[in-house]
Amino acid sequence: MQFQQLQYFVAVAETRHFTRAADLVHVAQPSLSQQIKALERELGADLFRRARGNITLTDAGEALLPLARRILADADTARHEVQEVAQLRSGRVRLGATPSLCTGLLPDVLRAFHDRYPGVRLLVEEGGSHDLVRGLARGALDLALVVLPLPTPSPALTTVELLREDLVVVSSPDAPRPGRGRRAVRIADLEGERLVMFRHGYDLRELTVTACRAEGFEPEFAVEGGEMDAVLGFVRAGIGTAVVPRMVAARSGHGLRVTPLARPGLHRTIALAHRSDVAPPRAARELQRMLLER
């Protein structure tokens, strides 16, 4: 049974005339008649009683007609739904990002994307780069914003560098200035400072701890284990200082003193990643373009 045969069958059933039905579906009348006969052979029953000037449905034809109409309607709905996705009027994007990027980089880009494509659902998953890479590998994410270098390099991923961001030191305005009041803080000045530290697996934690150890000291934690919002809240409360991305500090500056790191400072490289073996969906590719052009 072919989809086209059902179209011809419904046309004849509705017009009760083979020639008019052929005109309706834009096919030669002999071809339409041949396809109807082929459908009857496939089903093992006559669908029409044919008499000169009088075409009527058999019992088999009456039984098939509502089913054929439903199949054609479902096919039209499927075509419409696919076109909606293709033209970015619907669909979804599953985006992974580190919490600091959800706070700093993403709000403006996602707002612009949502304004342009309001029918596309945005599903955002926060996590460290290691977790996000695993999410990409198992097909749970379409795109992910990760920190380079990846904790476990994977040839199955394609990464495109997005930006290189400075890190800064944040502290409470009511607390003593870090680095003995210097305008720019050196990593070595963090020795003896009580740091508010992110949880294990957080890219910023690894970066900060590694930098301190490279200067020959083990950082001292006032509190540890938080996500970005918690860390900033603890700093505002005067519990300690923290090293955070400049974009996050700029967006969350209320109640925070921001001090840059002296050269060479600390930086992190943000990249956009997706699986190499599977092309991202159309909506995800459009979000990727907007992120790269931001």
Tab-separated table of C-alpha atoms in Angstrom:
chain	number	residue	atom	x	y	z
A	1	MET	CA	0.000	0.000	0.000
A	2	GLN	CA	1.415	3.338	-1.037
A	3	PHE	CA	0.663	6.777	0.338
A	4	GLN	CA	-0.089	8.043	-3.165
A	5	GLN	CA	-2.660	5.280	-3.684
A	6	LEU	CA	-4.547	6.432	-0.588
A	7	GLN	CA	-4.586	9.989	-1.942
A	8	TYR	CA	-6.102	8.736	-5.219
A	9	PHE	CA	-8.624	6.567	-3.369
A	10	VAL	CA	-9.858	9.473	-1.212
A	11	ALA	CA	-10.095	11.731	-4.279
A	12	VAL	CA	-12.302	9.226	-6.108
A	13	ALA	CA	-14.403	8.603	-2.975
A	14	GLU	CA	-15.039	12.321	-2.566
A	15	THR	CA	-15.715	13.169	-6.230
A	16	ARG	CA	-17.357	9.825	-7.147
A	17	HIS	CA	-15.739	10.293	-10.562
A	18	PHE	CA	-12.390	8.990	-11.849
A	19	THR	CA	-11.711	11.811	-14.309
A	20	ARG	CA	-12.541	14.599	-11.847
A	21	ALA	CA	-10.463	12.817	-9.201
A	22	ALA	CA	-7.509	12.657	-11.612
A	23	ASP	CA	-7.801	16.399	-12.238
A	24	LEU	CA	-7.949	17.022	-8.472
A	25	VAL	CA	-4.682	15.205	-7.769
A	26	HIS	CA	-3.004	16.351	-11.035
A	27	VAL	CA	-2.455	12.939	-12.608
A	28	ALA	CA	-3.616	11.297	-15.846
A	29	GLN	CA	-6.860	9.369	-15.415
A	30	PRO	CA	-5.417	6.028	-16.673
A	31	SER	CA	-2.583	6.257	-14.118
A	32	LEU	CA	-5.080	6.952	-11.325
A	33	SER	CA	-7.235	3.992	-12.346
A	34	GLN	CA	-4.196	1.700	-12.442
A	35	GLN	CA	-3.140	2.748	-8.944
A	36	ILE	CA	-6.664	2.177	-7.564
A	37	LYS	CA	-6.689	-1.324	-9.099
A	38	ALA	CA	-3.241	-2.009	-7.598
A	39	LEU	CA	-4.548	-0.936	-4.190
A	40	GLU	CA	-7.554	-3.234	-4.515
A	41	ARG	CA	-5.268	-6.148	-5.399
A	42	GLU	CA	-3.082	-5.343	-2.370
A	43	LEU	CA	-6.111	-5.280	-0.059
A	44	GLY	CA	-7.855	-8.229	-1.700
A	45	ALA	CA	-11.183	-6.423	-2.105
A	46	ASP	CA	-12.956	-4.084	-4.497
A	47	LEU	CA	-13.241	-0.547	-3.128
A	48	PHE	CA	-15.713	0.870	-5.689
A	49	ARG	CA	-18.765	-0.345	-7.568
A	50	ARG	CA	-18.214	0.879	-11.075
A	51	ALA	CA	-21.189	1.605	-13.291
A	52	ARG	CA	-21.445	4.100	-16.124
A	53	GLY	CA	-21.856	7.499	-14.517
A	54	ASN	CA	-22.282	5.987	-11.052
A	55	ILE	CA	-19.291	5.292	-8.741
A	56	THR	CA	-20.117	4.128	-5.225
A	57	LEU	CA	-18.085	2.713	-2.338
A	58	THR	CA	-18.245	-0.959	-1.466
A	59	ASP	CA	-18.339	-2.042	2.173
A	60	ALA	CA	-14.555	-2.411	2.018
A	61	GLY	CA	-14.277	1.102	0.596
A	62	GLU	CA	-16.508	2.495	3.349
A	63	ALA	CA	-14.265	0.843	5.952
A	64	LEU	CA	-11.075	2.182	4.372
A	65	LEU	CA	-12.205	5.781	3.805
A	66	PRO	CA	-11.992	7.130	7.399
A	67	LEU	CA	-8.683	5.312	7.939
A	68	ALA	CA	-7.238	6.731	4.712
A	69	ARG	CA	-8.366	10.239	5.632
A	70	ARG	CA	-6.726	9.880	9.054
A	71	ILE	CA	-3.457	8.655	7.516
A	72	LEU	CA	-3.398	11.570	5.071
A	73	ALA	CA	-4.200	14.042	7.846
A	74	ASP	CA	-1.432	12.606	10.062
A	75	ALA	CA	1.019	12.879	7.183
A	76	ASP	CA	0.034	16.514	6.648
A	77	THR	CA	0.499	17.192	10.372
A	78	ALA	CA	3.916	15.513	10.291
A	79	ARG	CA	4.927	17.626	7.299
A	80	HIS	CA	3.784	20.783	9.090
A	81	GLU	CA	5.641	19.879	12.303
A	82	VAL	CA	8.876	19.197	10.435
A	83	GLN	CA	8.568	22.488	8.559
A	84	GLU	CA	8.011	24.284	11.872
A	85	VAL	CA	11.266	22.865	13.198
A	86	ALA	CA	13.121	23.494	9.945
A	87	GLN	CA	12.023	27.119	9.945
A	88	LEU	CA	12.848	27.519	13.669
A	89	ARG	CA	9.280	28.119	14.760
A	90	SER	CA	9.508	25.223	17.218
A	91	GLY	CA	11.971	22.609	18.441
A	92	ARG	CA	14.427	22.643	21.324
A	93	VAL	CA	18.049	23.240	22.167
A	94	ARG	CA	19.738	21.331	24.997
A	95	LEU	CA	22.641	23.491	26.138
A	96	GLY	CA	25.141	22.682	28.852
A	97	ALA	CA	27.216	25.359	30.572
A	98	THR	CA	29.259	25.899	33.691
A	99	PRO	CA	27.356	27.845	36.385
A	100	SER	CA	29.627	30.870	36.023
A	101	LEU	CA	28.794	31.095	32.314
A	102	CYS	CA	25.082	30.794	33.094
A	103	THR	CA	25.557	33.842	35.293
A	104	GLY	CA	27.910	35.852	33.076
A	105	LEU	CA	27.779	35.040	29.373
A	106	LEU	CA	24.473	33.342	28.655
A	107	PRO	CA	21.689	35.682	29.827
A	108	ASP	CA	22.131	38.233	27.036
A	109	VAL	CA	22.659	35.628	24.307
A	110	LEU	CA	19.711	33.493	25.381
A	111	ARG	CA	17.477	36.558	25.594
A	112	ALA	CA	18.417	37.514	22.013
A	113	PHE	CA	17.836	33.925	20.823
A	114	HIS	CA	14.462	33.721	22.585
A	115	ASP	CA	13.371	37.061	21.127
A	116	ARG	CA	14.216	35.841	17.619
A	117	TYR	CA	12.884	32.274	18.003
A	118	PRO	CA	10.236	32.323	20.752
A	119	GLY	CA	8.874	28.902	19.762
A	120	VAL	CA	12.167	27.087	20.404
A	121	ARG	CA	12.483	25.644	23.920
A	122	LEU	CA	15.800	26.252	25.665
A	123	LEU	CA	16.864	23.522	28.090
A	124	VAL	CA	19.951	24.528	30.099
A	125	GLU	CA	21.955	22.104	32.224
A	126	GLU	CA	24.583	23.453	34.614
A	127	GLY	CA	27.677	21.444	35.445
A	128	GLY	CA	31.449	21.259	35.383
A	129	SER	CA	33.241	20.684	32.089
A	130	HIS	CA	33.780	16.995	32.900
A	131	ASP	CA	30.044	16.407	33.449
A	132	LEU	CA	29.132	18.401	30.350
A	133	VAL	CA	31.520	16.403	28.152
A	134	ARG	CA	29.870	13.205	29.390
A	135	GLY	CA	26.445	14.704	28.630
A	136	LEU	CA	27.535	15.413	25.053
A	137	ALA	CA	28.967	11.921	24.651
A	138	ARG	CA	25.740	10.182	25.691
A	139	GLY	CA	23.587	12.446	23.525
A	140	ALA	CA	21.912	14.291	26.409
A	141	LEU	CA	23.154	17.696	25.172
A	142	ASP	CA	23.308	19.342	21.756
A	143	LEU	CA	25.925	21.971	22.690
A	144	ALA	CA	28.055	22.730	25.729
A	145	LEU	CA	30.125	25.678	26.884
A	146	VAL	CA	33.237	24.185	28.466
A	147	VAL	CA	36.534	25.382	29.876
A	148	LEU	CA	39.695	24.426	27.962
A	149	PRO	CA	41.729	22.359	28.218
A	150	LEU	CA	39.164	19.630	28.709
A	151	PRO	CA	39.728	17.406	31.753
A	152	THR	CA	39.593	14.373	29.450
A	153	PRO	CA	40.349	15.297	25.814
A	154	SER	CA	38.003	13.494	23.434
A	155	PRO	CA	38.501	13.066	19.667
A	156	ALA	CA	34.700	12.573	19.422
A	157	LEU	CA	34.143	16.253	20.264
A	158	THR	CA	34.582	19.376	18.165
A	159	THR	CA	35.489	22.488	20.148
A	160	VAL	CA	35.588	26.094	18.922
A	161	GLU	CA	37.245	28.716	21.131
A	162	LEU	CA	34.723	31.359	22.132
A	163	LEU	CA	36.541	33.748	24.447
A	164	ARG	CA	39.447	34.174	26.842
A	165	GLU	CA	38.286	35.653	30.126
A	166	ASP	CA	40.208	37.302	32.957
A	167	LEU	CA	39.656	36.214	36.548
A	168	VAL	CA	39.403	38.771	39.356
A	169	VAL	CA	39.335	38.749	43.149
A	170	VAL	CA	36.074	39.700	44.874
A	171	SER	CA	35.695	40.633	48.515
A	172	SER	CA	33.272	42.423	50.809
A	173	PRO	CA	33.628	46.251	50.880
A	174	ASP	CA	33.505	45.975	54.691
A	175	ALA	CA	36.483	43.592	54.840
A	176	PRO	CA	40.167	44.595	54.583
A	177	ARG	CA	41.379	44.913	51.019
A	178	PRO	CA	43.107	41.755	49.770
A	179	GLY	CA	46.789	42.012	48.946
A	180	ARG	CA	47.407	44.652	51.622
A	181	GLY	CA	45.400	47.225	49.718
A	182	ARG	CA	47.257	46.957	46.401
A	183	ARG	CA	45.381	48.099	43.306
A	184	ALA	CA	46.080	44.722	41.672
A	185	VAL	CA	46.450	41.484	43.621
A	186	ARG	CA	49.167	38.932	42.889
A	187	ILE	CA	48.441	35.235	43.287
A	188	ALA	CA	51.121	35.204	46.001
A	189	ASP	CA	49.073	37.799	47.921
A	190	LEU	CA	46.336	35.208	48.398
A	191	GLU	CA	48.557	33.298	50.805
A	192	GLY	CA	46.991	33.768	54.212
A	193	GLU	CA	43.709	35.035	52.715
A	194	ARG	CA	40.706	32.959	53.697
A	195	LEU	CA	39.101	31.923	50.429
A	196	VAL	CA	35.506	31.054	49.697
A	197	MET	CA	35.997	28.038	47.471
A	198	PHE	CA	33.796	26.246	44.958
A	199	ARG	CA	32.879	22.588	45.202
A	200	HIS	CA	35.073	19.776	43.859
A	201	GLY	CA	34.739	19.335	40.099
A	202	TYR	CA	34.267	23.063	39.554
A	203	ASP	CA	36.675	24.390	36.904
A	204	LEU	CA	37.384	27.587	38.864
A	205	ARG	CA	38.369	25.607	41.937
A	206	GLU	CA	40.969	23.603	40.044
A	207	LEU	CA	42.330	26.719	38.331
A	208	THR	CA	42.681	28.697	41.573
A	209	VAL	CA	44.179	25.879	43.636
A	210	THR	CA	46.682	25.045	40.869
A	211	ALA	CA	47.765	28.694	40.627
A	212	CYS	CA	48.279	28.942	44.410
A	213	ARG	CA	50.331	25.758	44.494
A	214	ALA	CA	52.458	27.052	41.612
A	215	GLU	CA	53.340	29.996	43.914
A	216	GLY	CA	54.407	27.560	46.607
A	217	PHE	CA	51.527	27.635	49.072
A	218	GLU	CA	48.348	25.719	49.845
A	219	PRO	CA	45.246	27.966	49.812
A	220	GLU	CA	43.286	28.343	53.038
A	221	PHE	CA	39.512	27.926	52.821
A	222	ALA	CA	37.032	29.812	54.965
A	223	VAL	CA	34.193	27.808	53.438
A	224	GLU	CA	34.023	25.485	50.454
A	225	GLY	CA	31.563	23.447	48.464
A	226	GLY	CA	29.304	26.138	46.983
A	227	GLU	CA	27.997	26.966	43.537
A	228	MET	CA	28.511	30.442	42.065
A	229	ASP	CA	25.543	32.176	43.730
A	230	ALA	CA	26.451	30.724	47.129
A	231	VAL	CA	30.105	31.729	46.798
A	232	LEU	CA	29.175	35.319	45.936
A	233	GLY	CA	26.728	35.421	48.829
A	234	PHE	CA	29.374	34.212	51.291
A	235	VAL	CA	31.804	36.852	50.007
A	236	ARG	CA	29.210	39.614	50.412
A	237	ALA	CA	28.700	38.433	53.993
A	238	GLY	CA	32.412	38.994	54.650
A	239	ILE	CA	33.310	35.341	55.199
A	240	GLY	CA	36.237	35.493	52.773
A	241	THR	CA	37.436	36.377	49.294
A	242	ALA	CA	37.011	34.455	46.035
A	243	VAL	CA	38.474	34.288	42.551
A	244	VAL	CA	35.735	34.560	39.919
A	245	PRO	CA	35.391	35.442	36.207
A	246	ARG	CA	35.319	39.148	35.367
A	247	MET	CA	31.919	38.851	33.640
A	248	VAL	CA	30.369	37.325	36.742
A	249	ALA	CA	31.852	40.058	38.950
A	250	ALA	CA	30.539	42.743	36.590
A	251	ARG	CA	27.017	41.313	36.649
A	252	SER	CA	27.041	40.652	40.395
A	253	GLY	CA	28.974	43.735	41.491
A	254	HIS	CA	26.411	45.001	44.004
A	255	GLY	CA	27.858	44.470	47.463
A	256	LEU	CA	31.217	43.284	46.128
A	257	ARG	CA	34.651	44.880	45.857
A	258	VAL	CA	36.343	43.808	42.624
A	259	THR	CA	40.152	43.764	42.457
A	260	PRO	CA	42.029	42.714	39.303
A	261	LEU	CA	44.867	40.203	39.384
A	262	ALA	CA	48.313	41.588	38.585
A	263	ARG	CA	50.023	40.404	35.422
A	264	PRO	CA	50.253	37.734	34.201
A	265	GLY	CA	47.027	37.168	36.139
A	266	LEU	CA	44.700	34.215	35.696
A	267	HIS	CA	42.603	33.494	32.640
A	268	ARG	CA	40.346	30.791	31.367
A	269	THR	CA	39.464	29.824	27.810
A	270	ILE	CA	35.812	29.113	27.028
A	271	ALA	CA	34.924	26.896	24.069
A	272	LEU	CA	31.717	25.734	22.438
A	273	ALA	CA	31.648	21.945	22.067
A	274	HIS	CA	29.477	19.438	20.216
A	275	ARG	CA	29.806	15.855	19.068
A	276	SER	CA	31.896	15.379	15.936
A	277	ASP	CA	29.851	12.440	14.645
A	278	VAL	CA	26.397	14.040	14.904
A	279	ALA	CA	25.435	17.419	13.445
A	280	PRO	CA	23.582	19.591	15.982
A	281	PRO	CA	19.897	20.246	15.201
A	282	ARG	CA	19.018	23.343	13.179
A	283	ALA	CA	17.987	25.361	16.248
A	284	ALA	CA	21.222	24.411	18.044
A	285	ARG	CA	23.265	25.479	15.025
A	286	GLU	CA	21.529	28.861	15.079
A	287	LEU	CA	22.304	29.308	18.787
A	288	GLN	CA	25.897	28.272	18.045
A	289	ARG	CA	26.108	30.985	15.370
A	290	MET	CA	24.761	33.613	17.769
A	291	LEU	CA	27.255	32.622	20.455
A	292	LEU	CA	30.178	32.791	18.029
A	293	GLU	CA	29.068	36.179	16.704
A	294	ARG	CA	28.244	37.736	20.101
